[in-house]
PDB file of C-alpha atoms in Angstrom:
ATOM      1  CA  MET V   1      -3.283  30.155 -33.582  1.00  0.00           C
ATOM      2  CA  PRO V   2      -6.312  32.375 -34.121  1.00  0.00           C
ATOM      3  CA  VAL V   3      -7.281  34.457 -31.072  1.00  0.00           C
ATOM      4  CA  PHE V   4     -10.732  32.874 -30.750  1.00  0.00           C
ATOM      5  CA  ALA V   5      -9.191  29.369 -30.611  1.00  0.00           C
ATOM      6  CA  ARG V   6      -6.954  30.012 -27.615  1.00  0.00           C
ATOM      7  CA  PRO V   7      -9.648  29.958 -24.944  1.00  0.00           C
ATOM      8  CA  LEU V   8     -10.958  26.689 -26.404  1.00  0.00           C
ATOM      9  CA  ALA V   9      -7.444  25.181 -26.329  1.00  0.00           C
ATOM     10  CA  ARG V  10      -6.987  26.209 -22.701  1.00  0.00           C
ATOM     11  CA  LEU V  11     -10.416  24.678 -21.869  1.00  0.00           C
ATOM     12  CA  LEU V  12      -9.530  21.365 -23.507  1.00  0.00           C
ATOM     13  CA  ILE V  13      -6.169  21.235 -21.648  1.00  0.00           C
ATOM     14  CA  GLY V  14      -7.999  21.875 -18.408  1.00  0.00           C
ATOM     15  CA  LEU V  15     -10.571  19.122 -19.018  1.00  0.00           C
ATOM     16  CA  THR V  16      -7.724  16.725 -19.870  1.00  0.00           C
ATOM     17  CA  CYS V  17      -6.020  17.532 -16.615  1.00  0.00           C
ATOM     18  CA  LEU V  18      -9.172  16.946 -14.635  1.00  0.00           C
ATOM     19  CA  ALA V  19      -9.752  13.604 -16.303  1.00  0.00           C
ATOM     20  CA  SER V  20      -6.306  12.442 -15.253  1.00  0.00           C
ATOM     21  CA  LEU V  21      -6.058  13.112 -11.540  1.00  0.00           C
ATOM     22  CA  SER V  22      -2.877  11.002 -11.260  1.00  0.00           C
ATOM     23  CA  GLY V  23      -1.084  13.568 -13.385  1.00  0.00           C
ATOM     24  CA  CYS V  24      -2.602  16.804 -12.113  1.00  0.00           C
ATOM     25  CA  GLY V  25      -2.963  17.269  -8.373  1.00  0.00           C
ATOM     26  CA  LEU V  26      -4.882  19.594  -6.173  1.00  0.00           C
ATOM     27  CA  PHE V  27      -2.224  21.817  -4.661  1.00  0.00           C
ATOM     28  CA  LEU V  28      -2.277  23.403  -1.239  1.00  0.00           C
ATOM     29  CA  VAL V  29      -1.966  27.201  -1.053  1.00  0.00           C
ATOM     30  CA  GLY V  30      -0.963  28.514   2.329  1.00  0.00           C
ATOM     31  CA  GLY V  31      -1.816  25.233   3.968  1.00  0.00           C
ATOM     32  CA  ALA V  32      -5.420  25.101   2.636  1.00  0.00           C
ATOM     33  CA  ALA V  33      -6.744  23.061  -0.174  1.00  0.00           C
ATOM     34  CA  ALA V  34      -7.095  24.782  -3.567  1.00  0.00           C
ATOM     35  CA  GLY V  35      -9.877  22.304  -4.392  1.00  0.00           C
ATOM     36  CA  SER V  36     -12.096  19.835  -2.659  1.00  0.00           C
ATOM     37  CA  ALA V  37     -10.902  17.274  -0.051  1.00  0.00           C
ATOM     38  CA  ALA V  38     -11.026  14.590  -2.625  1.00  0.00           C
ATOM     39  CA  VAL V  39      -7.969  12.441  -3.215  1.00  0.00           C
ATOM     40  CA  ALA V  40      -5.700  14.070  -5.792  1.00  0.00           C
ATOM     41  CA  THR V  41      -2.718  11.963  -6.670  1.00  0.00           C
ATOM     42  CA  ASP V  42      -0.034   9.439  -5.551  1.00  0.00           C
ATOM     43  CA  ARG V  43       2.149  11.122  -2.959  1.00  0.00           C
ATOM     44  CA  ARG V  44       5.249   9.394  -4.235  1.00  0.00           C
ATOM     45  CA  THR V  45       7.450  11.125  -6.731  1.00  0.00           C
ATOM     46  CA  ALA V  46       7.502   9.731 -10.277  1.00  0.00           C
ATOM     47  CA  GLY V  47      10.958   8.402  -9.570  1.00  0.00           C
ATOM     48  CA  GLU V  48       9.767   6.541  -6.438  1.00  0.00           C
ATOM     49  CA  GLN V  49       6.960   4.970  -8.400  1.00  0.00           C
ATOM     50  CA  VAL V  50       9.289   3.734 -11.123  1.00  0.00           C
ATOM     51  CA  ASP V  51      11.755   2.428  -8.410  1.00  0.00           C
ATOM     52  CA  ASP V  52       8.959   0.619  -6.653  1.00  0.00           C
ATOM     53  CA  GLN V  53       7.839  -1.137  -9.844  1.00  0.00           C
ATOM     54  CA  THR V  54      11.482  -2.193 -10.446  1.00  0.00           C
ATOM     55  CA  ILE V  55      11.876  -3.404  -6.901  1.00  0.00           C
ATOM     56  CA  GLU V  56       8.803  -5.625  -7.123  1.00  0.00           C
ATOM     57  CA  LEU V  57       9.977  -7.165 -10.446  1.00  0.00           C
ATOM     58  CA  ARG V  58      13.353  -7.858  -8.913  1.00  0.00           C
ATOM     59  CA  VAL V  59      11.726  -9.471  -5.846  1.00  0.00           C
ATOM     60  CA  SER V  60       9.713 -11.776  -8.063  1.00  0.00           C
ATOM     61  CA  SER V  61      12.760 -12.741 -10.136  1.00  0.00           C
ATOM     62  CA  GLU V  62      15.187 -13.221  -7.172  1.00  0.00           C
ATOM     63  CA  MET V  63      12.709 -15.201  -5.092  1.00  0.00           C
ATOM     64  CA  ASN V  64      11.958 -17.499  -7.988  1.00  0.00           C
ATOM     65  CA  LYS V  65      15.680 -18.171  -8.535  1.00  0.00           C
ATOM     66  CA  ALA V  66      16.178 -18.824  -4.904  1.00  0.00           C
ATOM     67  CA  PHE V  67      13.205 -21.026  -4.048  1.00  0.00           C
ATOM     68  CA  GLY V  68      11.562 -22.139  -7.277  1.00  0.00           C
ATOM     69  CA  ASP V  69       8.274 -23.959  -6.774  1.00  0.00           C
ATOM     70  CA  LYS V  70       8.879 -24.868  -3.062  1.00  0.00           C
ATOM     71  CA  ALA V  71       7.918 -21.383  -1.858  1.00  0.00           C
ATOM     72  CA  ARG V  72       5.758 -18.419  -2.686  1.00  0.00           C
ATOM     73  CA  VAL V  73       7.169 -15.022  -1.851  1.00  0.00           C
ATOM     74  CA  LEU V  74       5.545 -11.741  -2.956  1.00  0.00           C
ATOM     75  CA  GLY V  75       6.864  -8.241  -2.541  1.00  0.00           C
ATOM     76  CA  THR V  76       5.070  -4.911  -2.501  1.00  0.00           C
ATOM     77  CA  SER V  77       7.127  -1.742  -2.416  1.00  0.00           C
ATOM     78  CA  TYR V  78       6.097   1.834  -1.411  1.00  0.00           C
ATOM     79  CA  ALA V  79       8.831   4.490  -1.660  1.00  0.00           C
ATOM     80  CA  GLY V  80      11.411   1.854  -1.004  1.00  0.00           C
ATOM     81  CA  ARG V  81       9.664   0.276   1.990  1.00  0.00           C
ATOM     82  CA  LEU V  82       9.195  -3.362   1.046  1.00  0.00           C
ATOM     83  CA  LEU V  83       6.506  -5.753   2.373  1.00  0.00           C
ATOM     84  CA  LEU V  84       7.115  -9.403   2.015  1.00  0.00           C
ATOM     85  CA  VAL V  85       4.306 -11.933   2.264  1.00  0.00           C
ATOM     86  CA  GLY V  86       3.785 -15.539   1.136  1.00  0.00           C
ATOM     87  CA  ASP V  87       4.823 -19.026   2.254  1.00  0.00           C
ATOM     88  CA  VAL V  88       8.151 -20.777   2.741  1.00  0.00           C
ATOM     89  CA  PRO V  89       9.070 -24.254   4.121  1.00  0.00           C
ATOM     90  CA  THR V  90      11.401 -23.208   6.916  1.00  0.00           C
ATOM     91  CA  ASP V  91      12.382 -20.279   9.086  1.00  0.00           C
ATOM     92  CA  ALA V  92      15.787 -20.396   7.445  1.00  0.00           C
ATOM     93  CA  ASP V  93      14.076 -19.842   4.106  1.00  0.00           C
ATOM     94  CA  ARG V  94      12.211 -16.908   5.596  1.00  0.00           C
ATOM     95  CA  GLN V  95      15.432 -15.253   6.739  1.00  0.00           C
ATOM     96  CA  GLN V  96      16.998 -15.978   3.435  1.00  0.00           C
ATOM     97  CA  ALA V  97      14.154 -14.230   1.632  1.00  0.00           C
ATOM     98  CA  GLU V  98      14.615 -11.214   3.839  1.00  0.00           C
ATOM     99  CA  THR V  99      18.337 -11.104   3.230  1.00  0.00           C
ATOM    100  CA  ILE V 100      17.813 -11.278  -0.555  1.00  0.00           C
ATOM    101  CA  ALA V 101      15.243  -8.453  -0.369  1.00  0.00           C
ATOM    102  CA  LYS V 102      17.509  -6.181   1.620  1.00  0.00           C
ATOM    103  CA  GLY V 103      20.169  -6.604  -1.060  1.00  0.00           C
ATOM    104  CA  ILE V 104      17.922  -5.236  -3.874  1.00  0.00           C
ATOM    105  CA  THR V 105      18.788  -1.763  -5.111  1.00  0.00           C
ATOM    106  CA  LYS V 106      16.679   1.044  -3.732  1.00  0.00           C
ATOM    107  CA  VAL V 107      15.119  -1.034  -0.924  1.00  0.00           C
ATOM    108  CA  ARG V 108      15.214   1.125   2.197  1.00  0.00           C
ATOM    109  CA  SER V 109      13.601  -1.270   4.681  1.00  0.00           C
ATOM    110  CA  VAL V 110      11.841  -4.622   4.794  1.00  0.00           C
ATOM    111  CA  ASP V 111       8.698  -5.714   6.629  1.00  0.00           C
ATOM    112  CA  ASN V 112       8.859  -9.530   6.676  1.00  0.00           C
ATOM    113  CA  TYR V 113       5.415 -11.067   7.055  1.00  0.00           C
ATOM    114  CA  ILE V 114       6.280 -14.292   5.283  1.00  0.00           C
ATOM    115  CA  ARG V 115       4.532 -17.331   6.788  1.00  0.00           C
ATOM    116  CA  VAL V 116       6.418 -20.631   7.451  1.00  0.00           C
ATOM    117  CA  GLY V 117       4.218 -23.464   6.178  1.00  0.00           C
ATOM    118  CA  ASP V 118       2.574 -25.002   3.205  1.00  0.00           C
ATOM    119  CA  ILE V 119       1.771 -22.890   0.174  1.00  0.00           C
ATOM    120  CA  THR V 120      -1.573 -21.160   0.568  1.00  0.00           C
ATOM    121  CA  PRO V 121      -4.256 -22.959  -1.540  1.00  0.00           C
ATOM    122  CA  LEU V 122      -5.375 -21.294  -4.795  1.00  0.00           C
ATOM    123  CA  SER V 123      -8.916 -20.873  -3.425  1.00  0.00           C
ATOM    124  CA  VAL V 124      -7.630 -18.786  -0.489  1.00  0.00           C
ATOM    125  CA  ARG V 125      -5.409 -16.672  -2.851  1.00  0.00           C
ATOM    126  CA  THR V 126      -8.424 -16.131  -5.100  1.00  0.00           C
ATOM    127  CA  ASN V 127     -10.446 -14.852  -2.147  1.00  0.00           C
ATOM    128  CA  ASP V 128      -7.579 -12.589  -1.136  1.00  0.00           C
ATOM    129  CA  THR V 129      -7.599 -11.054  -4.643  1.00  0.00           C
ATOM    130  CA  TRP V 130     -11.351 -10.473  -4.401  1.00  0.00           C
ATOM    131  CA  LEU V 131     -10.883  -8.917  -0.894  1.00  0.00           C
ATOM    132  CA  THR V 132      -8.196  -6.525  -2.208  1.00  0.00           C
ATOM    133  CA  SER V 133     -10.633  -5.263  -4.899  1.00  0.00           C
ATOM    134  CA  LYS V 134     -13.359  -4.890  -2.232  1.00  0.00           C
ATOM    135  CA  VAL V 135     -11.041  -2.923   0.086  1.00  0.00           C
ATOM    136  CA  LYS V 136      -9.884  -0.589  -2.721  1.00  0.00           C
ATOM    137  CA  SER V 137     -13.465   0.066  -3.715  1.00  0.00           C
ATOM    138  CA  GLN V 138     -14.402   0.881  -0.124  1.00  0.00           C
ATOM    139  CA  LEU V 139     -11.392   3.203   0.304  1.00  0.00           C
ATOM    140  CA  VAL V 140     -12.373   5.141  -2.795  1.00  0.00           C
ATOM    141  CA  ALA V 141     -15.906   5.585  -1.393  1.00  0.00           C
ATOM    142  CA  THR V 142     -14.634   6.760   2.020  1.00  0.00           C
ATOM    143  CA  GLU V 143     -14.361  10.534   2.491  1.00  0.00           C
ATOM    144  CA  ASN V 144     -10.963  12.049   3.272  1.00  0.00           C
ATOM    145  CA  VAL V 145      -9.016   8.844   2.588  1.00  0.00           C
ATOM    146  CA  PRO V 146      -6.100   9.254   0.161  1.00  0.00           C
ATOM    147  CA  PHE V 147      -6.878   6.121  -1.755  1.00  0.00           C
ATOM    148  CA  ARG V 148      -4.583   6.928  -4.682  1.00  0.00           C
ATOM    149  CA  THR V 149      -1.520   6.841  -2.447  1.00  0.00           C
ATOM    150  CA  ILE V 150      -2.465   3.693  -0.454  1.00  0.00           C
ATOM    151  CA  LYS V 151      -1.252   0.282  -1.604  1.00  0.00           C
ATOM    152  CA  VAL V 152      -3.329  -2.699  -0.491  1.00  0.00           C
ATOM    153  CA  THR V 153      -2.035  -6.270  -0.111  1.00  0.00           C
ATOM    154  CA  THR V 154      -4.200  -9.143   1.172  1.00  0.00           C
ATOM    155  CA  GLU V 155      -2.734 -12.450   2.413  1.00  0.00           C
ATOM    156  CA  ARG V 156      -5.005 -15.082   4.032  1.00  0.00           C
ATOM    157  CA  GLY V 157      -7.624 -12.470   4.846  1.00  0.00           C
ATOM    158  CA  ILE V 158      -5.043 -10.100   6.487  1.00  0.00           C
ATOM    159  CA  VAL V 159      -4.960  -6.693   4.817  1.00  0.00           C
ATOM    160  CA  TYR V 160      -1.701  -4.710   4.755  1.00  0.00           C
ATOM    161  CA  LEU V 161      -1.971  -0.958   4.043  1.00  0.00           C
ATOM    162  CA  MET V 162       1.020   1.045   2.858  1.00  0.00           C
ATOM    163  CA  GLY V 163       1.316   4.699   1.923  1.00  0.00           C
ATOM    164  CA  LYS V 164       2.237   8.255   2.991  1.00  0.00           C
ATOM    165  CA  VAL V 165      -0.645   9.456   5.135  1.00  0.00           C
ATOM    166  CA  THR V 166      -1.317  11.628   8.168  1.00  0.00           C
ATOM    167  CA  ALA V 167      -2.173   9.881  11.438  1.00  0.00           C
ATOM    168  CA  ASP V 168      -5.879  10.702  10.990  1.00  0.00           C
ATOM    169  CA  GLU V 169      -5.928   9.458   7.366  1.00  0.00           C
ATOM    170  CA  GLY V 170      -4.248   6.253   8.392  1.00  0.00           C
ATOM    171  CA  GLN V 171      -6.655   5.602  11.222  1.00  0.00           C
ATOM    172  CA  ARG V 172      -9.647   6.376   9.035  1.00  0.00           C
ATOM    173  CA  ALA V 173      -8.495   4.017   6.336  1.00  0.00           C
ATOM    174  CA  ALA V 174      -7.746   1.219   8.780  1.00  0.00           C
ATOM    175  CA  THR V 175     -11.149   1.613  10.549  1.00  0.00           C
ATOM    176  CA  THR V 176     -12.878   1.467   7.147  1.00  0.00           C
ATOM    177  CA  VAL V 177     -11.031  -1.681   6.059  1.00  0.00           C
ATOM    178  CA  ALA V 178     -11.476  -3.420   9.509  1.00  0.00           C
ATOM    179  CA  GLY V 179     -15.237  -3.127   9.071  1.00  0.00           C
ATOM    180  CA  ILE V 180     -15.274  -5.005   5.679  1.00  0.00           C
ATOM    181  CA  SER V 181     -16.771  -8.512   5.806  1.00  0.00           C
ATOM    182  CA  GLY V 182     -14.123 -11.187   5.243  1.00  0.00           C
ATOM    183  CA  VAL V 183     -11.143  -9.119   6.572  1.00  0.00           C
ATOM    184  CA  ASN V 184      -9.496 -11.010   9.407  1.00  0.00           C
ATOM    185  CA  LYS V 185      -6.979  -8.268  10.465  1.00  0.00           C
ATOM    186  CA  VAL V 186      -5.619  -4.968   9.225  1.00  0.00           C
ATOM    187  CA  VAL V 187      -1.903  -4.182   9.412  1.00  0.00           C
ATOM    188  CA  LYS V 188      -0.942  -0.568   9.028  1.00  0.00           C
ATOM    189  CA  LEU V 189       2.481  -0.121   7.396  1.00  0.00           C
ATOM    190  CA  PHE V 190       1.995   3.539   6.801  1.00  0.00           C
ATOM    191  CA  THR V 191       4.655   6.265   6.705  1.00  0.00           C
ATOM    192  CA  ILE V 192       3.123   8.927   8.882  1.00  0.00           C
ATOM    193  CA  VAL V 193       3.606  12.539   7.610  1.00  0.00           C
ATOM    194  CA  ALA V 194       2.465  15.956   8.853  1.00  0.00           C
ATOM    195  CA  ARG V 195      -0.326  17.535   6.874  1.00  0.00           C
ATOM    196  CA  GLU V 196       1.755  20.748   6.463  1.00  0.00           C
ATOM    197  CA  THR V 197       4.392  18.794   4.427  1.00  0.00           C
ATOM    198  CA  LEU V 198       1.926  17.572   1.854  1.00  0.00           C
ATOM    199  CA  LEU V 199       1.721  19.184  -1.613  1.00  0.00           C
ATOM    200  CA  VAL V 200      -1.529  17.462  -2.214  1.00  0.00           C
ATOM    201  CA  GLU V 201      -4.790  17.444  -0.322  1.00  0.00           C
ATOM    202  CA  PRO V 202      -6.008  13.854   0.216  1.00  0.00           C
ATOM    203  CA  GLY V 203      -9.101  13.083  -0.876  1.00  0.00           C
ATOM    204  CA  GLN V 204     -19.360  -1.374   8.632  1.00  0.00           C
ATOM    205  CA  GLN V 205     -20.635  -3.912   8.495  1.00  0.00           C
ATOM    206  CA  GLY V 206     -20.397  -6.886  10.970  1.00  0.00           C
ATOM    207  CA  THR V 207     -17.733  -7.147  13.650  1.00  0.00           C
ATOM    208  CA  ALA V 208     -14.582  -5.028  12.901  1.00  0.00           C
ATOM    209  CA  ALA V 209     -11.261  -6.796  12.362  1.00  0.00           C
ATOM    210  CA  PRO V 210      -8.349  -6.086  14.649  1.00  0.00           C
ATOM    211  CA  VAL V 211      -5.745  -3.594  13.445  1.00  0.00           C
ATOM    212  CA  THR V 212      -1.974  -3.988  13.897  1.00  0.00           C
ATOM    213  CA  ASP V 213      -0.065  -0.702  13.731  1.00  0.00           C
ATOM    214  CA  ASP V 214       3.480  -0.918  12.318  1.00  0.00           C
ATOM    215  CA  SER V 215       3.289   2.621  11.008  1.00  0.00           C
ATOM    216  CA  SER V 216       6.441   4.734  10.993  1.00  0.00           C
ATOM    217  CA  SER V 217       7.203   8.429  10.576  1.00  0.00           C
ATOM    218  CA  SER V 218      10.646   7.673   9.083  1.00  0.00           C
ATOM    219  CA  GLY V 219       9.814   4.776   6.869  1.00  0.00           C
ATOM    220  CA  ALA V 220      12.192   2.473   8.706  1.00  0.00           C
ATOM    221  CA  SER V 221      10.719  -0.950   9.427  1.00  0.00           C
ATOM    222  CA  SER V 222      10.030  -2.316  12.863  1.00  0.00           C
ATOM    223  CA  PRO V 223      11.693  -5.604  13.832  1.00  0.00           C
ATOM    224  CA  SER V 224      10.481  -8.322  11.537  1.00  0.00           C
ATOM    225  CA  PRO V 225       7.784 -10.472  12.996  1.00  0.00           C
ATOM    226  CA  ALA V 226       8.563 -14.111  13.687  1.00  0.00           C
ATOM    227  CA  GLY V 227       5.160 -15.263  12.511  1.00  0.00           C
ATOM    228  CA  ASP V 228       1.788 -13.735  11.765  1.00  0.00           C
ATOM    229  CA  ASP V 229       1.496 -11.738  14.944  1.00  0.00           C
ATOM    230  CA  SER V 230       4.827 -11.797  16.895  1.00  0.00           C
ATOM    231  CA  GLY V 231       6.051  -8.344  17.889  1.00  0.00           C
ATOM    232  CA  ALA V 232       2.879  -6.624  16.598  1.00  0.00           C
ATOM    233  CA  GLN V 233       0.563  -4.571  18.674  1.00  0.00           C
ATOM    234  CA  THR V 234      -3.044  -5.367  17.881  1.00  0.00           C
ATOM    235  CA  MET V 235      -5.888  -3.037  18.675  1.00  0.00           C
ATOM    236  CA  PRO V 236      -9.645  -3.603  18.100  1.00  0.00           C
ATOM    237  CA  ILE V 237     -11.534  -1.208  15.898  1.00  0.00           C
ATOM    238  CA  LYS V 238     -15.183  -0.687  16.863  1.00  0.00           C
TER     239      LYS V 238
END
């Protein structure tokens, strides 16, 4: 390559890297950010991301085989921690769904928030999809919230947040979401990590919704709730 072309090539590579934040993170040097405090990347390894996609596909397949049209069970996985939401006819079905989920390869723990009752109407599910988009947009716009590593699931107006975050980041994210119009409650299912362990620096309107904190520093799930709120500690966010 001609000598004069090398600086141009390096510049193009650098611009490509900046345009794809998910592939090129902002690394910490000596515990301080090498760039701005903006969100840099997903904090899961590439292997964990692939495993999570596989887990979610397996959940969909296995639940469909087990329940068919009589139930609706959805799974969201983050680093092997699996969230189950949806509707089943009986508590026995709810327990069966959890047992099936725990048997899926690479699932480390299960947070069972499946509701016993009739299948949620399409209109409510459509609103949940809209709320999820609204929540994600708000997290992107909130300073010092690692939005790229937070997974958002909305079920009947309840927003579940998953990801590897510091305690401050998790609280900031939950407070932001709790202030969004239409959100009934926020459930934190974060894995809490120390800032020193991170390779990447993370990036109201109306009455705030309550926040349930089921966060864990180890990734192990707390006892599965018997319904929407059983066993959960709810705290108001002002």
